PDB file of C-alpha atoms in Angstrom:
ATOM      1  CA  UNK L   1       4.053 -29.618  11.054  1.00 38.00           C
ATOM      2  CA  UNK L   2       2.875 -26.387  10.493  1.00 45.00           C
ATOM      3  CA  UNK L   3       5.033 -23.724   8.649  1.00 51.00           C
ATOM      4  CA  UNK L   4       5.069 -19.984  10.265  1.00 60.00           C
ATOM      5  CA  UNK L   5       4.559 -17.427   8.332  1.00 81.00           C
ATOM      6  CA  UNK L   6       7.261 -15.268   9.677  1.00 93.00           C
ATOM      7  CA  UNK L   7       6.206 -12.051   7.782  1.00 98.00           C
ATOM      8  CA  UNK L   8       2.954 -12.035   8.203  1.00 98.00           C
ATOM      9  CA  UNK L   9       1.183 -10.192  11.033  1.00 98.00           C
ATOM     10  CA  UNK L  10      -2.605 -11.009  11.558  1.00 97.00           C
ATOM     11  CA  UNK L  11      -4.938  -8.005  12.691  1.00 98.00           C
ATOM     12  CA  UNK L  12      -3.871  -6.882  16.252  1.00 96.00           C
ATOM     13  CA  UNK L  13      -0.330  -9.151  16.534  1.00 97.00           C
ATOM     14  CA  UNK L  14       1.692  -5.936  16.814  1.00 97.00           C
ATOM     15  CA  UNK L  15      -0.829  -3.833  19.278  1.00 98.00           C
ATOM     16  CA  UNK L  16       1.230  -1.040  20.892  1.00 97.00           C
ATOM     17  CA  UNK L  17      -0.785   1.444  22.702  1.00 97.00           C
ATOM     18  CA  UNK L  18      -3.245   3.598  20.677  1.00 97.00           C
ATOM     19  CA  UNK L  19      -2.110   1.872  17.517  1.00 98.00           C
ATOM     20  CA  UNK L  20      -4.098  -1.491  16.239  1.00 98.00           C
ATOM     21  CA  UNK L  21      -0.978  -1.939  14.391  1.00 98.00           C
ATOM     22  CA  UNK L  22       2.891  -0.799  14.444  1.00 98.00           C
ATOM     23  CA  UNK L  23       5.225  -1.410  12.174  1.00 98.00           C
ATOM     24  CA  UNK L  24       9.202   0.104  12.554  1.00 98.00           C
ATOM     25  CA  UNK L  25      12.677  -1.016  13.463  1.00 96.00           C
ATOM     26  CA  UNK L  26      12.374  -3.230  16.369  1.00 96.00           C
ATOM     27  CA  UNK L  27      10.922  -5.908  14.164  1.00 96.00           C
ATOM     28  CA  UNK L  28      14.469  -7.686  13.558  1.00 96.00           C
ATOM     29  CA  UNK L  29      15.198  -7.610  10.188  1.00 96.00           C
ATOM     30  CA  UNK L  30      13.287  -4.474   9.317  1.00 97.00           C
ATOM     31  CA  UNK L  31      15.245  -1.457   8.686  1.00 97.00           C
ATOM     32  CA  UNK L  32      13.570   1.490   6.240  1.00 98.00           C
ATOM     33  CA  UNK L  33       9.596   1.384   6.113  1.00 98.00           C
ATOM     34  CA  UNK L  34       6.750   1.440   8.521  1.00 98.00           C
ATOM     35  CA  UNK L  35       3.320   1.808   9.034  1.00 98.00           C
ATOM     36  CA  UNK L  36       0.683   2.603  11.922  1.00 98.00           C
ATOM     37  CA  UNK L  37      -2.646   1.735  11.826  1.00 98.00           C
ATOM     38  CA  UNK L  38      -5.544   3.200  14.609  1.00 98.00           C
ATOM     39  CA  UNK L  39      -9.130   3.709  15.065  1.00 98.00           C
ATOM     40  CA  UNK L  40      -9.134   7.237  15.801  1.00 98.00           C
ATOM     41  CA  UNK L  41     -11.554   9.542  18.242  1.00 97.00           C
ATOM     42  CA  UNK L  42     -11.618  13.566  18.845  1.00 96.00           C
ATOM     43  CA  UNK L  43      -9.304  12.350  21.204  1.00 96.00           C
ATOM     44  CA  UNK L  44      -6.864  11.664  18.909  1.00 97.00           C
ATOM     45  CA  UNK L  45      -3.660   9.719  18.234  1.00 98.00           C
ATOM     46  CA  UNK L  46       0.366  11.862  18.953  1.00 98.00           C
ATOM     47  CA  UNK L  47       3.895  11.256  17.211  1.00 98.00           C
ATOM     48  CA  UNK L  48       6.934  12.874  17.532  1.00 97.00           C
ATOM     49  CA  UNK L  49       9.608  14.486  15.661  1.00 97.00           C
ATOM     50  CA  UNK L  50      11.533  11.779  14.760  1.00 97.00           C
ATOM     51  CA  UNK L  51      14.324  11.101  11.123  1.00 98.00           C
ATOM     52  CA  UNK L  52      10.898   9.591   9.843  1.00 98.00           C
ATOM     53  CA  UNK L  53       8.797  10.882   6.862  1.00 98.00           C
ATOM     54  CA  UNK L  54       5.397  10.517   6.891  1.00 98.00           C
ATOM     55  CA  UNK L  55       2.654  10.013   4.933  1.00 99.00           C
ATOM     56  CA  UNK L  56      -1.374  10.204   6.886  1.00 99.00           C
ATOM     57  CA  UNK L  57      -3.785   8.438   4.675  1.00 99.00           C
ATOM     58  CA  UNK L  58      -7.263   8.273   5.483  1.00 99.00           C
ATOM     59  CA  UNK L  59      -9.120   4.642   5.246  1.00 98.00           C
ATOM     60  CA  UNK L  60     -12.180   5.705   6.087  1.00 98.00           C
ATOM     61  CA  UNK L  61     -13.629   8.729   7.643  1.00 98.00           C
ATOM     62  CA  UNK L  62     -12.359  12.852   7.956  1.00 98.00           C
ATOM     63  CA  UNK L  63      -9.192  13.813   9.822  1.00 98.00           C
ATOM     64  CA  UNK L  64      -7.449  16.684  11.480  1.00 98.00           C
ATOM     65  CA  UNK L  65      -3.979  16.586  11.370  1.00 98.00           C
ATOM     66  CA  UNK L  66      -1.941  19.142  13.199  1.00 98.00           C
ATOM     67  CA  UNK L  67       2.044  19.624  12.637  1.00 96.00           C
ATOM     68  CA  UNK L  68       4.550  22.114  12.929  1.00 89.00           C
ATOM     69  CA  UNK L  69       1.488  24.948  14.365  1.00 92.00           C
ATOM     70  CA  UNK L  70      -0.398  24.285  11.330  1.00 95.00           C
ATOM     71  CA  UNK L  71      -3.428  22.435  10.877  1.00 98.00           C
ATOM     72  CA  UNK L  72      -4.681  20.404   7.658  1.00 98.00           C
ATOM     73  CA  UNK L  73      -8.305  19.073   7.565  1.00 98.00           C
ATOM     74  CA  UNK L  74      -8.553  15.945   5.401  1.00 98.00           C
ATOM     75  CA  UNK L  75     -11.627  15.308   3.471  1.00 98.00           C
ATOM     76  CA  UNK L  76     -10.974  11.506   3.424  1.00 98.00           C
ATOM     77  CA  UNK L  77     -13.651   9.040   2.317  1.00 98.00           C
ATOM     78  CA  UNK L  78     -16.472   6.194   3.570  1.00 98.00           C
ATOM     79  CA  UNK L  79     -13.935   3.639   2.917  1.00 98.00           C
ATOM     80  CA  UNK L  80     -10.759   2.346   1.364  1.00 98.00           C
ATOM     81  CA  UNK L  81     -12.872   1.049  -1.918  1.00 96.00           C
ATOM     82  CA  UNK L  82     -14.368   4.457  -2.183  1.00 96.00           C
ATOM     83  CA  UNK L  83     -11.949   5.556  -4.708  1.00 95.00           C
ATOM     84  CA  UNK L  84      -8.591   7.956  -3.590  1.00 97.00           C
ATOM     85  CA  UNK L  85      -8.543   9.921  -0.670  1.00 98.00           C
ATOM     86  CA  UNK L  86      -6.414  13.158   0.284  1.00 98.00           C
ATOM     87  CA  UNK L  87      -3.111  12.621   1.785  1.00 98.00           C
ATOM     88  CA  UNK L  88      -0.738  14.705   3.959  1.00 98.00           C
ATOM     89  CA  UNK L  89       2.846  14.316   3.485  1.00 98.00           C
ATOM     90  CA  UNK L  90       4.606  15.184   7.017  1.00 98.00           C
ATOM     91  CA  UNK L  91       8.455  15.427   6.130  1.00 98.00           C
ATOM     92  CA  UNK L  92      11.274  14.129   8.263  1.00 97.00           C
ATOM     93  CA  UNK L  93      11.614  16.162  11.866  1.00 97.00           C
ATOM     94  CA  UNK L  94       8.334  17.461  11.983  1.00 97.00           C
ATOM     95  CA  UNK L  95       5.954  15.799  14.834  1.00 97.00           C
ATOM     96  CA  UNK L  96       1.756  15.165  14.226  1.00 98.00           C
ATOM     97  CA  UNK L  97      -1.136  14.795  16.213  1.00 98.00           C
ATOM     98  CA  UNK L  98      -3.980  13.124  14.270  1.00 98.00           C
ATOM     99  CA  UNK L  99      -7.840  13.489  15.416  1.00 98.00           C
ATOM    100  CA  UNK L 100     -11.425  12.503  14.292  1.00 98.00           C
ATOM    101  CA  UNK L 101     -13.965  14.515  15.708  1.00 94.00           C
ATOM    102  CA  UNK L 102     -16.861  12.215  13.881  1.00 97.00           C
ATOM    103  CA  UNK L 103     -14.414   8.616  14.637  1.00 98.00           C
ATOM    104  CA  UNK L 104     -12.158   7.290  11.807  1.00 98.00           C
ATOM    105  CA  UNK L 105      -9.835   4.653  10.796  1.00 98.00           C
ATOM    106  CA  UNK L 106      -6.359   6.094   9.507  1.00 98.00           C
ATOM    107  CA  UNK L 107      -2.781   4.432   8.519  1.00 99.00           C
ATOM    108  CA  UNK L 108       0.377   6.612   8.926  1.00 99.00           C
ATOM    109  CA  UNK L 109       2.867   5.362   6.072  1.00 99.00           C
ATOM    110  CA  UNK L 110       6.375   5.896   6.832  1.00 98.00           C
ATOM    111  CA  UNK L 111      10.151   5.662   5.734  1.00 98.00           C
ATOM    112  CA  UNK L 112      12.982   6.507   8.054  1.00 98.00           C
ATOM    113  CA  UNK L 113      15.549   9.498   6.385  1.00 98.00           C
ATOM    114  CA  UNK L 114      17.496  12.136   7.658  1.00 97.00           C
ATOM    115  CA  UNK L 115      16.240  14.420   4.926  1.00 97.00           C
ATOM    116  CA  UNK L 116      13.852  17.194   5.208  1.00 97.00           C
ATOM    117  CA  UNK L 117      11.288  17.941   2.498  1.00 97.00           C
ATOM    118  CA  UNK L 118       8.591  20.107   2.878  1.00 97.00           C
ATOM    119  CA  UNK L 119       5.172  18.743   3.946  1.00 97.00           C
ATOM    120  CA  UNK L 120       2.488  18.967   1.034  1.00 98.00           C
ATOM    121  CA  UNK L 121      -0.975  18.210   0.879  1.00 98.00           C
ATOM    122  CA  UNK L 122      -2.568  16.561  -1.596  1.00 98.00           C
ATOM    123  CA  UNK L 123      -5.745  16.896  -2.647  1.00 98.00           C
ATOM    124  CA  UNK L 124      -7.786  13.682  -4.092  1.00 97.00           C
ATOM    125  CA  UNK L 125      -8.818  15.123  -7.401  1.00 96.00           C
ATOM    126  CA  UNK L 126      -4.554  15.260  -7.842  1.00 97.00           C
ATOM    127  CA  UNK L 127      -3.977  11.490  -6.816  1.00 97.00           C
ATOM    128  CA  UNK L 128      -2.976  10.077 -10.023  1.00 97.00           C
ATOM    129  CA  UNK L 129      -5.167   6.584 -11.061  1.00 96.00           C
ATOM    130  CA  UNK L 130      -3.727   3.714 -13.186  1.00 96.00           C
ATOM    131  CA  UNK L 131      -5.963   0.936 -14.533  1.00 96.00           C
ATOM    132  CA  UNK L 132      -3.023  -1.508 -14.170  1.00 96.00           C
ATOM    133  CA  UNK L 133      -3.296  -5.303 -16.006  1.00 96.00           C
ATOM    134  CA  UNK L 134      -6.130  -6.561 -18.294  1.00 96.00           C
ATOM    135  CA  UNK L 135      -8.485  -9.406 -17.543  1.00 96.00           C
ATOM    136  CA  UNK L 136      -8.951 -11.249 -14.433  1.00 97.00           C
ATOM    137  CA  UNK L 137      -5.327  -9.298 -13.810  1.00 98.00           C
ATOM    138  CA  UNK L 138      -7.084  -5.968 -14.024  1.00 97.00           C
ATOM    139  CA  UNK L 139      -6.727  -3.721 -10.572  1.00 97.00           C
ATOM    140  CA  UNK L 140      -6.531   0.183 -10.157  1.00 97.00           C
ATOM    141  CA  UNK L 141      -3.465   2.172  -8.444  1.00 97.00           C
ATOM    142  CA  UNK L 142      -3.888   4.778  -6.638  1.00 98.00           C
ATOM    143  CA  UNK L 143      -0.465   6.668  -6.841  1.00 98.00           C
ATOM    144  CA  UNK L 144       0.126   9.652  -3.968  1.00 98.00           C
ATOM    145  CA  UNK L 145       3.349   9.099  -3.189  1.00 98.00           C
ATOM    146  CA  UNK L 146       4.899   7.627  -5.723  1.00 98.00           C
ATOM    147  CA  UNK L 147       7.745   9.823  -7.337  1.00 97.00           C
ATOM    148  CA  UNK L 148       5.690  11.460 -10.358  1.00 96.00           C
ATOM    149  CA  UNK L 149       3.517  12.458  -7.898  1.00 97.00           C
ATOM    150  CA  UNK L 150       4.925  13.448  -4.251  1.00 98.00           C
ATOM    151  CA  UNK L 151       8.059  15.080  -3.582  1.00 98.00           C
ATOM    152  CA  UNK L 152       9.527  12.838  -0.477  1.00 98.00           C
ATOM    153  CA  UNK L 153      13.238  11.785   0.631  1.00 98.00           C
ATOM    154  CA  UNK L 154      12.887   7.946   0.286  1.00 98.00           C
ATOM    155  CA  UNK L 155       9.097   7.076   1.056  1.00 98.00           C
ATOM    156  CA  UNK L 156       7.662   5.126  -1.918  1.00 98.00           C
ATOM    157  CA  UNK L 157       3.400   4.423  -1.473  1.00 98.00           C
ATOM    158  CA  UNK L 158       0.416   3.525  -3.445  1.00 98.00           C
ATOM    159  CA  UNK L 159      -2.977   1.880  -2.679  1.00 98.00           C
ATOM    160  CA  UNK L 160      -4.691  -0.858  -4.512  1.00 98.00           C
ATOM    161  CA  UNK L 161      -7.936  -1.701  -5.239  1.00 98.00           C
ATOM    162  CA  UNK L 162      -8.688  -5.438  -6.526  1.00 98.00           C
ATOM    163  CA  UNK L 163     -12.102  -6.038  -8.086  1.00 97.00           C
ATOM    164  CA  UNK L 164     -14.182  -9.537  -6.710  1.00 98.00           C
ATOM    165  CA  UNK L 165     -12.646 -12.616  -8.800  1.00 98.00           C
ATOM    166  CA  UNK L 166      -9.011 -10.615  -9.721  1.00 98.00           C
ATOM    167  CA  UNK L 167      -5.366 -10.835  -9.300  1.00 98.00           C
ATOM    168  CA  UNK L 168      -2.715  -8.232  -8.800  1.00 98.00           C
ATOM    169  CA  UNK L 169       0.768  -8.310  -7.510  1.00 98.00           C
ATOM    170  CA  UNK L 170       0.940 -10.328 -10.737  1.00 97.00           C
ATOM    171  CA  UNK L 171       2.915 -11.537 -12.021  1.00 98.00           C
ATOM    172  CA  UNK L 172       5.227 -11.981  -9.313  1.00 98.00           C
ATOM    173  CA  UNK L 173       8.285  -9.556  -8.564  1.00 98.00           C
ATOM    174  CA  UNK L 174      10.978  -8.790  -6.362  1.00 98.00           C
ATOM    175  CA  UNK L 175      13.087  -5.773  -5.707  1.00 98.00           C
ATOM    176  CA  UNK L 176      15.737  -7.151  -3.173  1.00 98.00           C
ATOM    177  CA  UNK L 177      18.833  -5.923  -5.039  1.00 97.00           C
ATOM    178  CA  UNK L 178      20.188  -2.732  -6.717  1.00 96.00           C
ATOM    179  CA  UNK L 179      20.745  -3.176 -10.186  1.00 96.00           C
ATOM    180  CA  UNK L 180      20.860   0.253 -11.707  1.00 94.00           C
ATOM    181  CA  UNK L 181      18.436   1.038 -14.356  1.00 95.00           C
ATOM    182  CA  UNK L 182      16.947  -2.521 -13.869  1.00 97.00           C
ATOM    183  CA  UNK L 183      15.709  -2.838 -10.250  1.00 98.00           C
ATOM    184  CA  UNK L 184      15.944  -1.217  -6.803  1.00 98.00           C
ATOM    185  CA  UNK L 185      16.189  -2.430  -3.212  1.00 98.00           C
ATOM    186  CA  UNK L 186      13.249  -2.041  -1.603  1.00 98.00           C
ATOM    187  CA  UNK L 187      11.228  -3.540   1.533  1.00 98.00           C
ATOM    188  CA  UNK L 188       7.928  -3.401   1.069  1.00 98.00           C
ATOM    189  CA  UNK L 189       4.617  -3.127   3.462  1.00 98.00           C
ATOM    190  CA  UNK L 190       1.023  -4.551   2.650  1.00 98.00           C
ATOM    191  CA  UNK L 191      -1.678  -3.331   4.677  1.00 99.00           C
ATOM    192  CA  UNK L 192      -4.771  -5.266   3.332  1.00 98.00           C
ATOM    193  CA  UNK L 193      -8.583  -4.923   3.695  1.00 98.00           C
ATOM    194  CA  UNK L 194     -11.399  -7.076   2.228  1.00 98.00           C
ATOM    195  CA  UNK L 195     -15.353  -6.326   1.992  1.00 98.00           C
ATOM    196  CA  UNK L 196     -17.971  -7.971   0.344  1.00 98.00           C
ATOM    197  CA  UNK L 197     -18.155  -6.929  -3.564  1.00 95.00           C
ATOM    198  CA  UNK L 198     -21.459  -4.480  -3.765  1.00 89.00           C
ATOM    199  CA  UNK L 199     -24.253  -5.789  -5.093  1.00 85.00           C
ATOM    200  CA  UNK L 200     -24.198  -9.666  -3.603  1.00 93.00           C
ATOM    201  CA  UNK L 201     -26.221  -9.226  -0.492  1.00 92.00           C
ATOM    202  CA  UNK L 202     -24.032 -10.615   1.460  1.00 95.00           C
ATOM    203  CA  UNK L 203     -24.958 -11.622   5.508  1.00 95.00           C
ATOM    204  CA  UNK L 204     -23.878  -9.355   8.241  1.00 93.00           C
ATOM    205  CA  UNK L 205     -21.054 -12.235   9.293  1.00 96.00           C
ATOM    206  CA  UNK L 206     -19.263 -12.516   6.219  1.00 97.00           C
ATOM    207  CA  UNK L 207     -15.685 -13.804   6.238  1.00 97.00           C
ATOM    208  CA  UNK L 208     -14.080 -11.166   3.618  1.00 98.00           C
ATOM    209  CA  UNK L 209     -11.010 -12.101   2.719  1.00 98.00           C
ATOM    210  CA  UNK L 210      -7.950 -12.203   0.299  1.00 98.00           C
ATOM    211  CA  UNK L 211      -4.608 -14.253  -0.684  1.00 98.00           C
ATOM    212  CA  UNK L 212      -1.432 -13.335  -0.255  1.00 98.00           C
ATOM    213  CA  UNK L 213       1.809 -15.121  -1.073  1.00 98.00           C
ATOM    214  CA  UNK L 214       5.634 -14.492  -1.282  1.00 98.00           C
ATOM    215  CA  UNK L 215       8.406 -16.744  -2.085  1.00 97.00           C
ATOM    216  CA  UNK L 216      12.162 -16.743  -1.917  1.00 97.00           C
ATOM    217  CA  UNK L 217      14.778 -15.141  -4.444  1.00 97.00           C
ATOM    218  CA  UNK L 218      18.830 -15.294  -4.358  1.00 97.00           C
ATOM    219  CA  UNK L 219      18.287 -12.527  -2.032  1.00 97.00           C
ATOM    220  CA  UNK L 220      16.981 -14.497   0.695  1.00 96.00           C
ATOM    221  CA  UNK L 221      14.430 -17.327   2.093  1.00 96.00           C
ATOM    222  CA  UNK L 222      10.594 -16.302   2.580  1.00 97.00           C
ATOM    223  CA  UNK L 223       7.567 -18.655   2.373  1.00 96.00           C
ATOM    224  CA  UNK L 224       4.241 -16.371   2.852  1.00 97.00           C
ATOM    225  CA  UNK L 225       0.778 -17.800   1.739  1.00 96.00           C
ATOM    226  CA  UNK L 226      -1.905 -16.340   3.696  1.00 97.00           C
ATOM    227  CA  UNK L 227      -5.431 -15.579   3.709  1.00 98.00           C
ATOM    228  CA  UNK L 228      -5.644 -11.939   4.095  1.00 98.00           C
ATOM    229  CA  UNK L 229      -8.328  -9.995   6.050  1.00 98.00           C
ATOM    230  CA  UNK L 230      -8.825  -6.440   6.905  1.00 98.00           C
ATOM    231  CA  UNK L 231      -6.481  -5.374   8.870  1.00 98.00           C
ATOM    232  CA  UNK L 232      -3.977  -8.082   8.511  1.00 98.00           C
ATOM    233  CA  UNK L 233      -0.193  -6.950   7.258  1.00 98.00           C
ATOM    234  CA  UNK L 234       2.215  -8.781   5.311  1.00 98.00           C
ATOM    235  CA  UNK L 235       6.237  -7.813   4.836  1.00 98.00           C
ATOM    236  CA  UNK L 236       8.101  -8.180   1.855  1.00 98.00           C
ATOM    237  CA  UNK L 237      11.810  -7.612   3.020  1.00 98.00           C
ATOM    238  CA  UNK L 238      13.259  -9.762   0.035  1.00 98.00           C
ATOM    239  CA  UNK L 239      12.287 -12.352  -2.462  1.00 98.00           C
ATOM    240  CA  UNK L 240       9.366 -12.574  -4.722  1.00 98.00           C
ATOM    241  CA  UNK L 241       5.762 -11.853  -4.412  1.00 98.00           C
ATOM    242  CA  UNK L 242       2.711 -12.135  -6.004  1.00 98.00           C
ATOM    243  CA  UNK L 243      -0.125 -12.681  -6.529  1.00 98.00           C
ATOM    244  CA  UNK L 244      -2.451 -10.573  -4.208  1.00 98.00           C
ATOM    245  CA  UNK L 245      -5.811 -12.383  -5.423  1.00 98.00           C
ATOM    246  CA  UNK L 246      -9.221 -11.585  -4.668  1.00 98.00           C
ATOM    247  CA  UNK L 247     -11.863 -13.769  -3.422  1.00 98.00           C
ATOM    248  CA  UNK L 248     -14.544 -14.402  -6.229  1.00 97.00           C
ATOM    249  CA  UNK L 249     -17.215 -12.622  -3.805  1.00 98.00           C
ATOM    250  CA  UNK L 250     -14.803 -10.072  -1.757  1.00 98.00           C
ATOM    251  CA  UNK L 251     -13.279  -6.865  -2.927  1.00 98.00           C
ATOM    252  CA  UNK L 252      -9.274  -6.389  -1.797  1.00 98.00           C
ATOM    253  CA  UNK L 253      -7.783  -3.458  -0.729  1.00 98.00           C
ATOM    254  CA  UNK L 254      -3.826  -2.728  -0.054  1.00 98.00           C
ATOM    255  CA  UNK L 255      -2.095  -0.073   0.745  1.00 99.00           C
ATOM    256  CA  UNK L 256       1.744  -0.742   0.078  1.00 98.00           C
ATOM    257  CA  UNK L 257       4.567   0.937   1.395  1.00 98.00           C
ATOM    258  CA  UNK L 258       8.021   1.080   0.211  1.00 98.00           C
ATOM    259  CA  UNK L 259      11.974   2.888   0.858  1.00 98.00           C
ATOM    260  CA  UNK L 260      15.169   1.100   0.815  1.00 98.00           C
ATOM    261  CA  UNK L 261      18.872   1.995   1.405  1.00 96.00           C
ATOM    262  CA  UNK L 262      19.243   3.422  -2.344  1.00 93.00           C
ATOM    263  CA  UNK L 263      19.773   7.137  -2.825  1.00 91.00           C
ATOM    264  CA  UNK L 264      17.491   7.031  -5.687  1.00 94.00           C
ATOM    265  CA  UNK L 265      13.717   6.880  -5.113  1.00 97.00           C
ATOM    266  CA  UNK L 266      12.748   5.345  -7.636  1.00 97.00           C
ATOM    267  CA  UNK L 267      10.407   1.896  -7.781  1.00 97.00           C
ATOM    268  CA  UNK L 268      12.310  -0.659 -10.593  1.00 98.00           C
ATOM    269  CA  UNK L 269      11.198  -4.053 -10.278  1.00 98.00           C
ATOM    270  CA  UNK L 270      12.402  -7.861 -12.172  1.00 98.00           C
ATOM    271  CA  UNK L 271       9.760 -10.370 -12.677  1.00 98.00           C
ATOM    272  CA  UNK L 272      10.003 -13.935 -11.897  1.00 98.00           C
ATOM    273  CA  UNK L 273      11.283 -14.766 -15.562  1.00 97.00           C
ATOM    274  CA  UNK L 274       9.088 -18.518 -14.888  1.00 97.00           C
ATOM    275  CA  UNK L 275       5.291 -15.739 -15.134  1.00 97.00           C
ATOM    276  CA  UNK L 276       7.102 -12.598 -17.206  1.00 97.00           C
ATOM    277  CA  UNK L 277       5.378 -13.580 -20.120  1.00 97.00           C
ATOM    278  CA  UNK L 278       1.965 -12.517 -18.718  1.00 97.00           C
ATOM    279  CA  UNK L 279       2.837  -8.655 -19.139  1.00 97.00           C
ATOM    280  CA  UNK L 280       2.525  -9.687 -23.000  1.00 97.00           C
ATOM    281  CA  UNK L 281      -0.324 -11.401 -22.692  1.00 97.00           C
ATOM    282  CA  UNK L 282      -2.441  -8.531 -21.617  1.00 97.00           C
ATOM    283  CA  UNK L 283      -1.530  -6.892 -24.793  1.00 96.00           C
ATOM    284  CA  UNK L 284      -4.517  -9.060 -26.511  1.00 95.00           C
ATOM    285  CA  UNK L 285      -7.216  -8.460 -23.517  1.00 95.00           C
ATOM    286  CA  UNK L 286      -9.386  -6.019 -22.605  1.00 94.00           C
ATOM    287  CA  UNK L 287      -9.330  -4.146 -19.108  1.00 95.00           C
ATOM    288  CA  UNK L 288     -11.976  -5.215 -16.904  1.00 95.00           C
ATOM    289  CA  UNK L 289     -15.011  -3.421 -17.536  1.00 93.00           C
ATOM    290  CA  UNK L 290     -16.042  -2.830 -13.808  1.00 90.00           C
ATOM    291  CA  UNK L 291     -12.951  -0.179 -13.768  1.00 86.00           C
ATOM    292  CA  UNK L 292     -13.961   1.580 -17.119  1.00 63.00           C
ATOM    293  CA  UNK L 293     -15.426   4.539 -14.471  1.00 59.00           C
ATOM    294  CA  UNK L 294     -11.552   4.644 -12.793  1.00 48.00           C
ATOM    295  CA  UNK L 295     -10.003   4.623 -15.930  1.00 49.00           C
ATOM    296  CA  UNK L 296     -12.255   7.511 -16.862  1.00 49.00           C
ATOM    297  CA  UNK L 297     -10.890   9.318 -13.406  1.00 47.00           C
ATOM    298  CA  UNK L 298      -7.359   8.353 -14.754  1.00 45.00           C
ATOM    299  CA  UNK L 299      -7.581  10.840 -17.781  1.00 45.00           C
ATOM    300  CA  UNK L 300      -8.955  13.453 -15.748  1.00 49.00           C
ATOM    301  CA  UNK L 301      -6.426  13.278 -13.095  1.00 44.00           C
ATOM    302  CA  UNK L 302      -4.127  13.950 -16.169  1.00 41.00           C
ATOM    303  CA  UNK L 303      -5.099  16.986 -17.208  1.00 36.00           C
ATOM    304  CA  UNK L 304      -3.854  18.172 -13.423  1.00 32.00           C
ATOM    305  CA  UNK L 305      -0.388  17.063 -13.637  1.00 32.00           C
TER     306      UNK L 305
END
């Protein structure tokens, strides 16, 4: 008999209106993060004032977001392995209305909160970049709303980039209870997208595609192992998970989103202790050399923070 993968949403499974994807509170179980994901026109895309923060990341194409009677043009990129993007933070209260005069594909991250911050822009050349792992574990972060980096109420986000052939989410972690100084409670969103790695030629009908997989914790029961294509969304609302690997031909892309019931923002995690040892084990490999131009990007990020 087949096993359902209960947290796992392929491409289009939670359709609501403009929105190719919605994720929020009515899916039961599901209390603190969410995420929206359209195909956006001139026409544009409307949400309203609401105790939800809000983060507007471009995954490919330029956007125009207006809030508030202001108006913030986002650069944005070709595509989500294109390297960072601009992002606009849109705090808690304040409604949007996103539009793409030359078409675009966009994802609106979000955490619910009653607290008001200020919205900020931030600009690409300010997203932090982390060469994360060494090895067939090697993957780059992008950071923009992580704490260091984005002054929010409870949203936690970052996007990942996993070379052809690698691993990340690895090795596998949870964050399903408060322990303080050790871990946090956090759900966490993956919003995945796969392409072909450049370079291979590959045919027009290509099957990109991923893995995904998430297992249970003392926290609670969860059996996800999926193949992961673009658009496709996986939840993480306990238990461990890991790893996110990519095909040997295909490129993966995340973008993860994260808040919990904590009044600390902060992202703390505990490894399975069975695949800890791994974090060692990068101490005697090299990075993976396709990301030496990233890691380059990395140190000049730093000299704007």
């Amino acid at each position: 008999m087949a096993v359902r993968n209960e947290w796992f949403f392929p491409r289009g499974a939670l359709s609501s209106g403009p929105w190719e994807s919605v994720i929020d509170g009515s899916i039961d179980g599901w209390w603190h993060t969410g995420i929206r994901v359209a195909d956006v026109d001139d026409a544009g895309v409307e949400l309203p004032a609401a105790d939800v923060e809000r983060i507007v990341v471009p995954l490919s194409g330029a956007f125009r977001v207006e809030h508030e009677g202001r108006t913030t043009e986002l650069e944005g990129r070709a595509g989500v392995l294109d390297g960072p993007t601009d992002i606009l933070y849109v705090g808690c209260g304040e409604g949007l209305r996103i539009s793409a005069p030359a078409g675009g594909r966009v994802a609106v991250a979000e955490a619910v909160t009653s607290v008001r911050k200020p919205s900020a822009y931030l600009p690409k050349a300010d997203v932090p970049v982390e060469i994360r792992g060494a090895g067939r574990d090697t993957r780059r972060v992008h950071n923009f709303g992580t704490p260091d980096a984005l002054d929010a109420a409870a949203i936690i986000a970052c996007e990942v980039v996993t070379p052809a052939g690698n691993w990340s989410s690895h090795p596998a972690h949870k964050h399903d209870e408060d322990v303080p100084g050790h871990e946090s409670r956090l759900e966490e969103i993956y919003y995945f997208e796969a392409a072909p790695h450049s370079g291979l030629n590959a045919p027009g009908n290509a099957d990109a595609f991923g893995t995904f997989a998430a297992y249970s914790s003392p926290a609670g029961d969860i059996d996800t192992g999926a193949m992961v294509r673009t658009g496709d969304i996986a939840l993480v609302p306990f238990g461990y998970h890991g790893p996110a690997a990519a095909a040997p031909e295909y490129d993966l892309y995340y973008l993860n989103v994260m808040a919990g019931p904590g009044e600390n923002r902060e992202w703390l995690i505990s490894d399975d202790p069975r695949q800890s040892w791994i974090r060692k084990a990068w101490e005697s490999r090299l990075p993976d050399p396709r990301l030496a131009e990233a890691q380059h990007q990395k140190a000049q990020n730093g000299a704007h923070r």
